[in-house]
Coordinates of C-alpha atoms in Angstrom, one line a residue:
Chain A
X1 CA 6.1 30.1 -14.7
X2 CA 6.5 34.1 -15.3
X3 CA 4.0 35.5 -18.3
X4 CA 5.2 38.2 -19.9
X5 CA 2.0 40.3 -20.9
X6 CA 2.3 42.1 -23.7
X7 CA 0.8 45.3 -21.8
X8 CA 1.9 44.4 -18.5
X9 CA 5.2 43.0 -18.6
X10 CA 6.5 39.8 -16.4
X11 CA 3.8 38.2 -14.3
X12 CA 3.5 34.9 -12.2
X13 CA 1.1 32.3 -13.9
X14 CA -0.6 32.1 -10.8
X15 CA -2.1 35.6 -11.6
X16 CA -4.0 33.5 -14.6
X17 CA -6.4 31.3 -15.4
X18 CA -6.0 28.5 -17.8
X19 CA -8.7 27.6 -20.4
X20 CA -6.5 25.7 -22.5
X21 CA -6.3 24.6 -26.2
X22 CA -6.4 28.1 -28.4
X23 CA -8.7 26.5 -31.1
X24 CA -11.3 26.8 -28.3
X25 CA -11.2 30.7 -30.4
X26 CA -12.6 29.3 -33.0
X27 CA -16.5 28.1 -32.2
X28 CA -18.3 26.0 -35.3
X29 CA -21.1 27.5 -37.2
X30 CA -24.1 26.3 -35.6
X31 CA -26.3 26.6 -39.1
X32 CA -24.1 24.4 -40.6
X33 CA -25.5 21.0 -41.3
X34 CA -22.7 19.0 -39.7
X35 CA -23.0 21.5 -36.6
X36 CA -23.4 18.6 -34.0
X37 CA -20.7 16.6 -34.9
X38 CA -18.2 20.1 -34.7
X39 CA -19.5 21.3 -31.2
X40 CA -19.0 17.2 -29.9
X41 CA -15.1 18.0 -31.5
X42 CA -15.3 21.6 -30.2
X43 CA -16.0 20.9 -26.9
X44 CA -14.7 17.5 -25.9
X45 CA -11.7 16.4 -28.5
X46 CA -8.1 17.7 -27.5
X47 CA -4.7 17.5 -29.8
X48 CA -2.6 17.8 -26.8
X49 CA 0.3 17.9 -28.0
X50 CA 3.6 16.9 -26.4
X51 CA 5.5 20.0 -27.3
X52 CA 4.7 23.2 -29.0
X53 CA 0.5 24.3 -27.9
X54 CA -0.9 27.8 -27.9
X55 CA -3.3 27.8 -25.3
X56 CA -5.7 30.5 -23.6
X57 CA -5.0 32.1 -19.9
X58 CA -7.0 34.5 -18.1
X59 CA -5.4 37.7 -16.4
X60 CA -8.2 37.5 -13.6
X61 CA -6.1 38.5 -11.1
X62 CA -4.8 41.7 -13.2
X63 CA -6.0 43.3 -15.8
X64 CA -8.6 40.7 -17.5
X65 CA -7.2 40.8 -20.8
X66 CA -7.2 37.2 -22.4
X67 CA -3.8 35.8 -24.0
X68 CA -2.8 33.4 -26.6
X69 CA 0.2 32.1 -24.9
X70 CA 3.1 29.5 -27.2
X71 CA 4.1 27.4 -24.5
X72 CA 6.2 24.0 -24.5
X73 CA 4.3 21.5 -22.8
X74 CA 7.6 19.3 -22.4
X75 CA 9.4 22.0 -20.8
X76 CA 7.1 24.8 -19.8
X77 CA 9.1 27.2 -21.7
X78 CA 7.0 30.5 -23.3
X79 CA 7.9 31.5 -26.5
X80 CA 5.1 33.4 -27.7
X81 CA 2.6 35.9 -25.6
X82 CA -0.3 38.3 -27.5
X83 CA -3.5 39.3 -26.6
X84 CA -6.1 36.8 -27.5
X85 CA -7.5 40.3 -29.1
X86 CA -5.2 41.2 -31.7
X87 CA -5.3 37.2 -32.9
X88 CA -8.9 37.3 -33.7
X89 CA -8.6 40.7 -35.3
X90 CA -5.8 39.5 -37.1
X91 CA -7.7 36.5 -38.1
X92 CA -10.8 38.3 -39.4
X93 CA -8.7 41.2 -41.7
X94 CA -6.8 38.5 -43.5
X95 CA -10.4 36.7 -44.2
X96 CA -11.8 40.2 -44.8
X97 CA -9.0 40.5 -47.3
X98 CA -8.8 37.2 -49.0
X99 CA -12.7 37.7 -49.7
X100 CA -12.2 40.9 -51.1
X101 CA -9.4 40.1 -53.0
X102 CA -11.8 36.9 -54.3
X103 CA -14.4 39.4 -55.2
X104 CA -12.1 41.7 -57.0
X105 CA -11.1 38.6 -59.1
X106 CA -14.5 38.1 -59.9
X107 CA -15.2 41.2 -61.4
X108 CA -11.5 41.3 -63.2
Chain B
X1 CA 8.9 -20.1 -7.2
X2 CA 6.4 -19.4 -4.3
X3 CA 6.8 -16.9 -1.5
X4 CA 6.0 -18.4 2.1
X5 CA 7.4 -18.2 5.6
X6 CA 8.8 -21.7 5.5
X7 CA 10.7 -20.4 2.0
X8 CA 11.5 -17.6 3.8
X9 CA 12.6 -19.6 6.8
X10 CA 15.0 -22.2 5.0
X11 CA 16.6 -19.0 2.7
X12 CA 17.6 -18.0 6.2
X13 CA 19.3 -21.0 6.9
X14 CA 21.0 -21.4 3.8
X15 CA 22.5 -18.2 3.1
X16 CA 19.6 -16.6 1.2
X17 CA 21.1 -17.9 -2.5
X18 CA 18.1 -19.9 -3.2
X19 CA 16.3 -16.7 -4.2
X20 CA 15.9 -16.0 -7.7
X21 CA 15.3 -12.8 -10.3
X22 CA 10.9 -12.3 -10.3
X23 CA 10.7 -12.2 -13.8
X24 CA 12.3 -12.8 -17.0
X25 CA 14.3 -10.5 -19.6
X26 CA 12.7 -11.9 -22.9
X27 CA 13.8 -10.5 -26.8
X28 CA 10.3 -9.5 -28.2
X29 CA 9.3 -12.4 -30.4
X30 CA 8.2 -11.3 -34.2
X31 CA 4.3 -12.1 -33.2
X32 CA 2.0 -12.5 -30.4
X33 CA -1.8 -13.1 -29.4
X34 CA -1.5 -9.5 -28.1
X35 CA 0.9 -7.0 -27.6
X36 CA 0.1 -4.3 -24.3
X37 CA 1.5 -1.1 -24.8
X38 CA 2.5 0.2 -20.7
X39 CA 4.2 -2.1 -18.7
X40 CA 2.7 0.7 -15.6
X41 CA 0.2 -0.8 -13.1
X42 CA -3.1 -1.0 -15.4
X43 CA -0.6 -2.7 -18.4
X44 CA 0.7 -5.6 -16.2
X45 CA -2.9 -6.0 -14.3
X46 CA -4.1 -6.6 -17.7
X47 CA -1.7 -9.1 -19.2
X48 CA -1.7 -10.9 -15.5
X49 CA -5.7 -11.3 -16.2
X50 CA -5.7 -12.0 -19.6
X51 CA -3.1 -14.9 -19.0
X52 CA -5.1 -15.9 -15.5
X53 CA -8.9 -15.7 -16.1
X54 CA -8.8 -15.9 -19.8
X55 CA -6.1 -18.3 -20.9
X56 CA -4.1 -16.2 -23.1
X57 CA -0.7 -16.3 -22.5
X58 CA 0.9 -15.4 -25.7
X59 CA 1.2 -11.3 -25.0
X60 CA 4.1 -9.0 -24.5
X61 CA 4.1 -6.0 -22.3
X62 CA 6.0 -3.5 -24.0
X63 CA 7.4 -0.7 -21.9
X64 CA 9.4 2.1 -22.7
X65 CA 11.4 2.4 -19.6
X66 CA 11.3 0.2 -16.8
X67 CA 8.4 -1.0 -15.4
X68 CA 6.0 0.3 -12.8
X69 CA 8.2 3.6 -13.5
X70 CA 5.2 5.5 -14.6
X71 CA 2.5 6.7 -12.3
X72 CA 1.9 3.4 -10.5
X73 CA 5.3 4.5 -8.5
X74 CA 4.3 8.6 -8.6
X75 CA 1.1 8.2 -6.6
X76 CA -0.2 8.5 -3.3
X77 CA -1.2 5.1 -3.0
X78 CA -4.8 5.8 -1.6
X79 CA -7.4 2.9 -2.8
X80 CA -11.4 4.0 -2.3
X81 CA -14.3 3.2 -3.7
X82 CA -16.5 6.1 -2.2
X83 CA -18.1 7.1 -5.6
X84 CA -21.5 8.6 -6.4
X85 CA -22.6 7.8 -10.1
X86 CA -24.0 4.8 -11.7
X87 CA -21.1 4.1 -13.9
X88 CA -18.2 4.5 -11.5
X89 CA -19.6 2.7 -8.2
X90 CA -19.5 -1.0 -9.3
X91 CA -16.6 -0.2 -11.4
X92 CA -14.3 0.9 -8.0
X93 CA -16.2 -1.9 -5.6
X94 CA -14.7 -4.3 -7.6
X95 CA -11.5 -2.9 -7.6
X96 CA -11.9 -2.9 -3.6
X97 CA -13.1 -6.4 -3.9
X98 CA -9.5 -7.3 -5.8
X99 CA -8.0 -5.2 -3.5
X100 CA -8.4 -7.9 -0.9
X101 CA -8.0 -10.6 -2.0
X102 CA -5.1 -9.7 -4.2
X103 CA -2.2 -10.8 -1.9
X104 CA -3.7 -14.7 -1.9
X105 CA -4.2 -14.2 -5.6
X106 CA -0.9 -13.2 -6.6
X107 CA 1.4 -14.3 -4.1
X108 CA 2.9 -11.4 -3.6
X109 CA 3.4 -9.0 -0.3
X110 CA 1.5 -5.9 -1.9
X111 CA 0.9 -4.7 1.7
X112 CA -2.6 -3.8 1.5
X113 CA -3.6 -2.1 4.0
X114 CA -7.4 -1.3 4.9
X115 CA -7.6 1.5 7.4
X116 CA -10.2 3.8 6.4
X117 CA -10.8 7.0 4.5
X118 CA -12.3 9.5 6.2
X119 CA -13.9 12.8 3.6
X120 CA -14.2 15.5 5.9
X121 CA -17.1 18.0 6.0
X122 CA -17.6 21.4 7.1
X123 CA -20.8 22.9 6.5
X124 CA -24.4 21.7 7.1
X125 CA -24.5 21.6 2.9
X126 CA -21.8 19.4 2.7
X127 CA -22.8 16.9 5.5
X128 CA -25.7 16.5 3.1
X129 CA -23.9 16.3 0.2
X130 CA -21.8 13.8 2.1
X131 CA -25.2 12.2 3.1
X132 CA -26.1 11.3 -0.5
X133 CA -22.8 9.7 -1.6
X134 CA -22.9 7.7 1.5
X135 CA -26.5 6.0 0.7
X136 CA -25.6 6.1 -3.0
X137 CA -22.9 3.6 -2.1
X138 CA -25.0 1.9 0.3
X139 CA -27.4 1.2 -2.2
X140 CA -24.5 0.0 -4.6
X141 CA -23.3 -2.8 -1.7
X142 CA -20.3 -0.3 -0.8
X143 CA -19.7 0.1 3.0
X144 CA -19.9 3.8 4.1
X145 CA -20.6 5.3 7.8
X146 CA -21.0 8.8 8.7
X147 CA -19.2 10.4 11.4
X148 CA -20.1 13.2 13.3
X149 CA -17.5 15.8 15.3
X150 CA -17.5 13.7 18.3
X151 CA -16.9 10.3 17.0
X152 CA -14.3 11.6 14.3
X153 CA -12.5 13.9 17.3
X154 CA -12.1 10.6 19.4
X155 CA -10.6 8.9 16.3
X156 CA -8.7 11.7 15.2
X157 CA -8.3 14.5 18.0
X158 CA -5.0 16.4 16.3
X159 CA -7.6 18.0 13.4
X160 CA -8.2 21.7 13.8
X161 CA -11.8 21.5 14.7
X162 CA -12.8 24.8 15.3
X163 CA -10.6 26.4 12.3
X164 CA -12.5 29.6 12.0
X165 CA -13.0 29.4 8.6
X166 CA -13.8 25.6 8.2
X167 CA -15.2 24.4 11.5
X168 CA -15.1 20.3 10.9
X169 CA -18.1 19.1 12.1
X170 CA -17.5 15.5 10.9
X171 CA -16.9 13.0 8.1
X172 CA -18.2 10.5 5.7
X173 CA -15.8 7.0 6.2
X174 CA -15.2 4.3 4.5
X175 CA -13.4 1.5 6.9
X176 CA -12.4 -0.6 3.9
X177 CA -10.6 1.8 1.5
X178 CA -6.6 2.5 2.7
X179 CA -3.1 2.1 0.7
X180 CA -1.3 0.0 -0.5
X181 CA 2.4 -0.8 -1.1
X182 CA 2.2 0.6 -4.6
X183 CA 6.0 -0.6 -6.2
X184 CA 4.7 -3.9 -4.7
X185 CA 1.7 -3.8 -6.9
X186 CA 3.5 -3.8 -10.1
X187 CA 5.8 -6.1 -9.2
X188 CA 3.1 -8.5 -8.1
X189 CA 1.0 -8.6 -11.4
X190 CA 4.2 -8.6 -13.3
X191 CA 5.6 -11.8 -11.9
X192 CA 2.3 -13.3 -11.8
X193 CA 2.2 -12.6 -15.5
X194 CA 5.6 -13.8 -16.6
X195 CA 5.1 -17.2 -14.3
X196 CA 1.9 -17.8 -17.0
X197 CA 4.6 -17.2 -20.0
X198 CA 3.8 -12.9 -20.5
X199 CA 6.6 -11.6 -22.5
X200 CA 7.5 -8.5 -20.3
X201 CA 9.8 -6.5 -22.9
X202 CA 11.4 -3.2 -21.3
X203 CA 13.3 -0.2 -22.6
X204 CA 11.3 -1.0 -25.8
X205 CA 8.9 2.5 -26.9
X206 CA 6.7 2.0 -28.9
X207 CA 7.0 5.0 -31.9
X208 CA 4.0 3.8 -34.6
X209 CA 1.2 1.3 -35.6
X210 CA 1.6 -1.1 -38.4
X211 CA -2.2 -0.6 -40.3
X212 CA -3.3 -2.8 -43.1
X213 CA -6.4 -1.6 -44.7
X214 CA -7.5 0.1 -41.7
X215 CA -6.6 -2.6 -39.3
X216 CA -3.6 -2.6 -37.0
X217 CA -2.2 -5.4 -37.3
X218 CA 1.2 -4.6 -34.8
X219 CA 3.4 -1.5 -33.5
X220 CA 7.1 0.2 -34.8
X221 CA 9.2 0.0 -31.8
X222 CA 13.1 1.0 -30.9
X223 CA 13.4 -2.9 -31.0
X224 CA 12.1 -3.3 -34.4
X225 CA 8.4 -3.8 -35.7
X226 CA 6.4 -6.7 -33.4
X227 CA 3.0 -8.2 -34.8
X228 CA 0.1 -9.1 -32.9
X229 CA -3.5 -10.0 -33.5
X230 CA -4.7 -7.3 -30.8
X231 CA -2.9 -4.1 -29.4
X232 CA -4.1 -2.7 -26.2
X233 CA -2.7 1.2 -25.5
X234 CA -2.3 1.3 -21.4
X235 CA -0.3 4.5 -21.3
X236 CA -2.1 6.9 -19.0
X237 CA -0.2 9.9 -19.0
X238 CA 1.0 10.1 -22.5
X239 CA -2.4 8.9 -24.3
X240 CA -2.8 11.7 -26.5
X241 CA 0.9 11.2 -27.7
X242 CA 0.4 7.4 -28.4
X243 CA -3.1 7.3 -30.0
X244 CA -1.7 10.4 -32.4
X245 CA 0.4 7.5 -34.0
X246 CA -2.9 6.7 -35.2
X247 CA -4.5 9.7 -36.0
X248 CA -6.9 9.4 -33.1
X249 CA -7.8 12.6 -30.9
X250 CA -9.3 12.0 -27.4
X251 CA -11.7 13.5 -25.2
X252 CA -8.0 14.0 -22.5
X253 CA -5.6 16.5 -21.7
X254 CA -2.3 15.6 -20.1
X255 CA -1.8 17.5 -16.5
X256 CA 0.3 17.0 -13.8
X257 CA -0.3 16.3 -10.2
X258 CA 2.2 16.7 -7.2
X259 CA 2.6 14.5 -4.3
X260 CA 5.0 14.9 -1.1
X261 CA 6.0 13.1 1.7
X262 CA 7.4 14.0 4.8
X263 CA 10.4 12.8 6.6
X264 CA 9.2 9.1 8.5
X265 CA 7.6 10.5 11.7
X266 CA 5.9 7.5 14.7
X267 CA 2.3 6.8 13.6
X268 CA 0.4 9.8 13.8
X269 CA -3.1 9.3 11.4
X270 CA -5.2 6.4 11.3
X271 CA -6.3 6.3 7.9
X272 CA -6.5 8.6 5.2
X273 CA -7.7 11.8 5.9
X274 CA -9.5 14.4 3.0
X275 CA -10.2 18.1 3.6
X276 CA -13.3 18.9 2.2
X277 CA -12.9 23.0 2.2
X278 CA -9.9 22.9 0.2
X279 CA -8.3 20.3 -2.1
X280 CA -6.1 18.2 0.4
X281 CA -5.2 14.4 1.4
X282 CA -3.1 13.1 3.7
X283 CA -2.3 9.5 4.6
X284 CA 0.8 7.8 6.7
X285 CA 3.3 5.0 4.9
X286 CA 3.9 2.3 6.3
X287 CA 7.6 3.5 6.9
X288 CA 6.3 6.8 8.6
X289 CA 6.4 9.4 6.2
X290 CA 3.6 12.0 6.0
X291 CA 2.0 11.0 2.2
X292 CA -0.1 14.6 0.8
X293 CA -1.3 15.9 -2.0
X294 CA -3.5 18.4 -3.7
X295 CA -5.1 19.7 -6.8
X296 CA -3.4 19.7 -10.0
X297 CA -1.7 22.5 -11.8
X298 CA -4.0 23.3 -13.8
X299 CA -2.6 23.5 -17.4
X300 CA -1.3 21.3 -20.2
X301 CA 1.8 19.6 -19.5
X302 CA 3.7 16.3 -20.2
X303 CA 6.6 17.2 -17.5
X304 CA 6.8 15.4 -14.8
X305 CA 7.1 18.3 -12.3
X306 CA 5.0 21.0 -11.4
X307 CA 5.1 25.0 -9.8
X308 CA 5.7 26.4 -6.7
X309 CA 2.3 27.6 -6.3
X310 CA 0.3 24.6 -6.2
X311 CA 2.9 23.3 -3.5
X312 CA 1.7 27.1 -1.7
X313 CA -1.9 26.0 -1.5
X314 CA -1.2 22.6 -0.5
X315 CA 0.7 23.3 2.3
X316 CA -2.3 25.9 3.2
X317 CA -4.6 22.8 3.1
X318 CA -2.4 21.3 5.8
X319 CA -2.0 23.5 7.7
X320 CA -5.9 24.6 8.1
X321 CA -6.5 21.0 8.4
X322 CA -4.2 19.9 11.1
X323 CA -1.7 22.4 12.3
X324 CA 0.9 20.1 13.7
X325 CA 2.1 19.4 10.2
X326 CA 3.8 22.2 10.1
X327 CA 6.0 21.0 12.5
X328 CA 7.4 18.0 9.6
X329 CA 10.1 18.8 7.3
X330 CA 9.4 18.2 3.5
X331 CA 11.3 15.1 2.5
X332 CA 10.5 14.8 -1.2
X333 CA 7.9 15.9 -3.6
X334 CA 7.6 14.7 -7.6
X335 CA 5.0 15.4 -10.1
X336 CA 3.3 12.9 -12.7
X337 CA 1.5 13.1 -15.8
X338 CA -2.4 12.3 -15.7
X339 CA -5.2 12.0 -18.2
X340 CA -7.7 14.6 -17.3
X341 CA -10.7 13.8 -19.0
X342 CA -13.3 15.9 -20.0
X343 CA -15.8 14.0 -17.5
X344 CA -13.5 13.2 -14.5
X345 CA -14.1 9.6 -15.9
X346 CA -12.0 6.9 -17.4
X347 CA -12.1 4.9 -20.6
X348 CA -11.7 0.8 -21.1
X349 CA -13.0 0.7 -24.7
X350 CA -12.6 -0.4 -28.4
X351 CA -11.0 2.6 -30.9
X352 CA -13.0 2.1 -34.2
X353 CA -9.9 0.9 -35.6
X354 CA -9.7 -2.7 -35.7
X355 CA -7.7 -4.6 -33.4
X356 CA -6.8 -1.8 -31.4
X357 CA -8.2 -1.4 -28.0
X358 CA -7.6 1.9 -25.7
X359 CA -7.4 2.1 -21.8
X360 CA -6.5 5.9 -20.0
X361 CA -8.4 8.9 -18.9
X362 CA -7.5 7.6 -15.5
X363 CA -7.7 11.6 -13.7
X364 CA -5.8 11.2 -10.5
X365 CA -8.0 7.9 -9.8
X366 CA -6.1 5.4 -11.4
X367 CA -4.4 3.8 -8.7
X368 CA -7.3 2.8 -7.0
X369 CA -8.3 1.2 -10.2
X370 CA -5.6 -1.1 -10.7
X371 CA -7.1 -4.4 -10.6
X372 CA -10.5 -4.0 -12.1
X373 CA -9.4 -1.6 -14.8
X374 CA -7.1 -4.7 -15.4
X375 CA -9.7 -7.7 -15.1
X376 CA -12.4 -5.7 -17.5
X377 CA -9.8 -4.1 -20.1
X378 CA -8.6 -7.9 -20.4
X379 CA -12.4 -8.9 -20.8
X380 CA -12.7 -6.8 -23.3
X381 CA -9.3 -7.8 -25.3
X382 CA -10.3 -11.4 -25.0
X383 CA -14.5 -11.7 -25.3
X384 CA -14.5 -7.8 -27.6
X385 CA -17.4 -7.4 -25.1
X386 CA -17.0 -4.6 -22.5
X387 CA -17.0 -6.1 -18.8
X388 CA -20.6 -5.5 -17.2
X389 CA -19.0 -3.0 -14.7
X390 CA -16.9 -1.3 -17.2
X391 CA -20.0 -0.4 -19.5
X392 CA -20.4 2.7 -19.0
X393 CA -16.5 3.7 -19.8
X394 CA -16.6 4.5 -23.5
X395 CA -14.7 7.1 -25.6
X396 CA -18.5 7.7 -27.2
X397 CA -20.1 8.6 -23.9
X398 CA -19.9 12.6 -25.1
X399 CA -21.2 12.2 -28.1
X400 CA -24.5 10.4 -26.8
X401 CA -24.3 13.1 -23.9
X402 CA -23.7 10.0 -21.3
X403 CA -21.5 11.6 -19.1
X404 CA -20.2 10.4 -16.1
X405 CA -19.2 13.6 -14.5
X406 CA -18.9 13.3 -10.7
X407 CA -18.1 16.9 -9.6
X408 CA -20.3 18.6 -12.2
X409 CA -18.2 20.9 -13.6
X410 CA -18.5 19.9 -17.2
X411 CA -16.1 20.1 -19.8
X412 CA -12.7 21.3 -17.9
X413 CA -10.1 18.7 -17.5
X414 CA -8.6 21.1 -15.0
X415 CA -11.5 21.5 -13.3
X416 CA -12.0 17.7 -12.3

């Protein structure tokens, strides 16, 4: 399988390594009351899907950047490569956004 | 129809037309006791036990393809029961214990064949290491003996002992693990389940579960809906797909595993033979072909084929391990799906649905496993009690923190 790294270009998977499920991202809040029962899903319950899964890979052999990588699991094919970075981020403005645009509906 | 050598004998007097097909081609019936969903090693095992040891003989196997065309015919054929942990050991010493007496039970030539598995070792750490397991299975009535440079270089002299990296300096055996004829297996269980009146339904996938009020009560298939009182999922491999059908997720991640063999070469092991520096296994068929393997590639995948460089750093294995492999030629390799789970162990358990049961997480152990994760998944189909030995398999284990994690590596399926 050949990665193309969004800084990097075309790289052998064998440069990476492989975490797996992307929702791995997205740790629970552990001052919530239900926090138990979301780390046991966290950390042990899988969707793997047949198909479609954006899953996490390591560059440890280049530049250590982590990726969010859209792969088929059916027929390895990549569709999708961006750095794990820039999803977060992206994640976090468009919260940062919808709770500001809340708050301005408050006051309105 | 019984096998024998005085069958065999008159069949060669007469032409050889007395002989007739192993097992029938039944149209699924609208209801049954219980419907199996696999008709792979594990799925026949179990129907062939619950018909056998606990009188029911109203069940269908249902298998997508054809059977044993899963993993039971993409393996390596190894069986062991060299395990460490409380909740494995008894668990794989009674699949040895089935192991050898299976031929006689079945009737059936599954070629089992018990020479020995040796598990290398190459530093004073790991001889210790080795030591441990060894009593641990001791303790559990397993046979183990440890080897030490000289008695494993007059059994084995080909190995690279003084590799400068990984100086062997012995091994931890166990004389009564070996391969089996693994085709041979399915076929064995299935015509031992279709003589005792098992439905065994093929090119029939099953695509949903028919729930009433939270209870399955049967399964949507290409061949139209089919009801039964109890539904047992057997499809290691493509468990996450199958329990989605009813909303479950699992504590498994799909993976693939190569295997190759060699062209057929004059007996050159003895047994089986594991690297312990690097992930590596070698054992000789009984038609003369080189059977290897390694690790797994390491991410999600449902394809039955793997990458070029997992087949790199097997062949490195061999090659460190004994050098004169290098002089075979490759005569096939495959890939099959497993279920990593997130322990390294298995699960034979109920699902918290009613009437639906769940066998899988089977790692790259399930072969080995065959006949006890058979006997105790059809214990727990037909008593709802989990087999004694089986206990400790549950889908809940994580939740309690009961783990069963024999390498130690925690929660990585690829790590396993």
């Amino acid at each position: 399988m050949i990665i193309n790294h969004p800084l990097l270009g075309p790289r052998d998977a064998a440069e990476f390594v492989y975490l797996g499920d992307a929702s791995l991202m997205n740790r629970p809040d552990w001052q919530s009351t239900d926090a138990g029962n979301q780390f046991y899903e966290y950390q042990y319950l899988r969707d793997n899907p047949a198909g479609e899964l954006r899953e996490l890979w390591y560059h440890e052999q280049g530049d250590r950047s982590w990726l969010v990588v859209t792969r088929n699991t059916l027929t390895h094919a990549i569709s999708k490569v961006e750095l794990a970075r820039d999803v977060k981020l992206q994640e976090i403005n468009s919260k940062t956004k919808t709770t500001a645009a809340a708050k301005k509906g408050k006051k309105a | 129809m019984r096998y024998s050598a005085l069958k065999v004998f008159k069949e060669a007097m007469t032409g050889h037309k007395g002989w007739e097909p192993v097992w029938r081609e039944p149209e699924p019936k609208a209801e049954y006791d219980v419907i199996v969903i696999g008709g792979g090693g594990h799925g026949l095992a179990t129907a062939y036990y619950l018909a056998k040891e606990f009188g029911i003989t109203n069940v269908a196997v249902l298998e997508k393809g054809w059977i044993g065309g899963g993993n039971v015919g993409r393996n390596t054929t190894i069986i062991r029961s060299n395990y460490l942990l409380p909740g494995n050991t008894p668990f794989y010493e009674l699949s040895m214990k089935l192991w050898e007496n299976l031929e006689q039970d079945f009737n059936y030539n599954a070629m089992v064949s018990q020479r020995g598995v040796m598990n290398l070792y190459h530093s004073d750490a790991q001889r210790d290491a080795y030591v441990r397991r060894g009593n641990a299975m001791i303790m559990a009535g397993v046979d183990a003996e440890l080897l030490n440079r000289e008695q494993l270089q007059k059994e084995c002299p080909f190995l690279d002992f003084d590799n400068a990296r990984f100086p062997i300096m012995g091994a931890l055996a166990q004389r009564r693990g070996g391969s089996v004829r693994h085709d041979a297996v399915a076929w064995g269980y299935a015509r031992g389940a279709d003589s005792r009146g098992v439905d065994i339904i093929q090119n029939c996938e099953v695509n949903g579960f028919v729930m009433d009020k939270g209870v399955c009560k049967g399964v949507t298939t290409n061949r139209g809906t089919i009801k039964a009182k109890k539904i047992a999922v057997c499809v290691a491999g493509s468990s996450g797909k199958v329990m989605s059908y009813a909303g479950m997720r699992l504590p498994i991640e799909s993976h693939v595993l190569q295997a190759f063999v060699s062209e057929g070469l004059k007996p050159v092991i003895p047994g089986v033979l594991t690297f312990g520096a690097g992930h590596f296994y070698v054992s000789q068929s009984d038609k003369g072909g080189l059977v290897f393997g390694g690790d797994i590639d390491g991410y999600n995948t449902y394809a039955q084929r793997g990458n070029l460089p997992v087949v790199e750093d097997v062949c490195e294995g061999g090659m460190a391990l004994m050098p004169m492999i290098g002089r075979a030629r490759l005569l096939r390799m495959w890939g099959g799906v497993m279920d990593m789970s997130m322990d390294g162990s298995p699960f034979i358990d109920k699902t918290g649905i009613d009437g639906l049961y769940f066998n899988g997480g089977w790692c790259y152990g399930g072969f080995k496993a065959t006949p006890a994760s058979g006997f105790c998944y059809a214990h727990l189909i037909a008593k709802d009690q989990p087999h004694e030995f089986a206990q400790e398999l549950r889908l809940d284990r994580f939740m309690r923190g009961h783990l069963i994690d024999e390498k130690g590596v925690g929660a990585q399926p690829n790590l396993h």
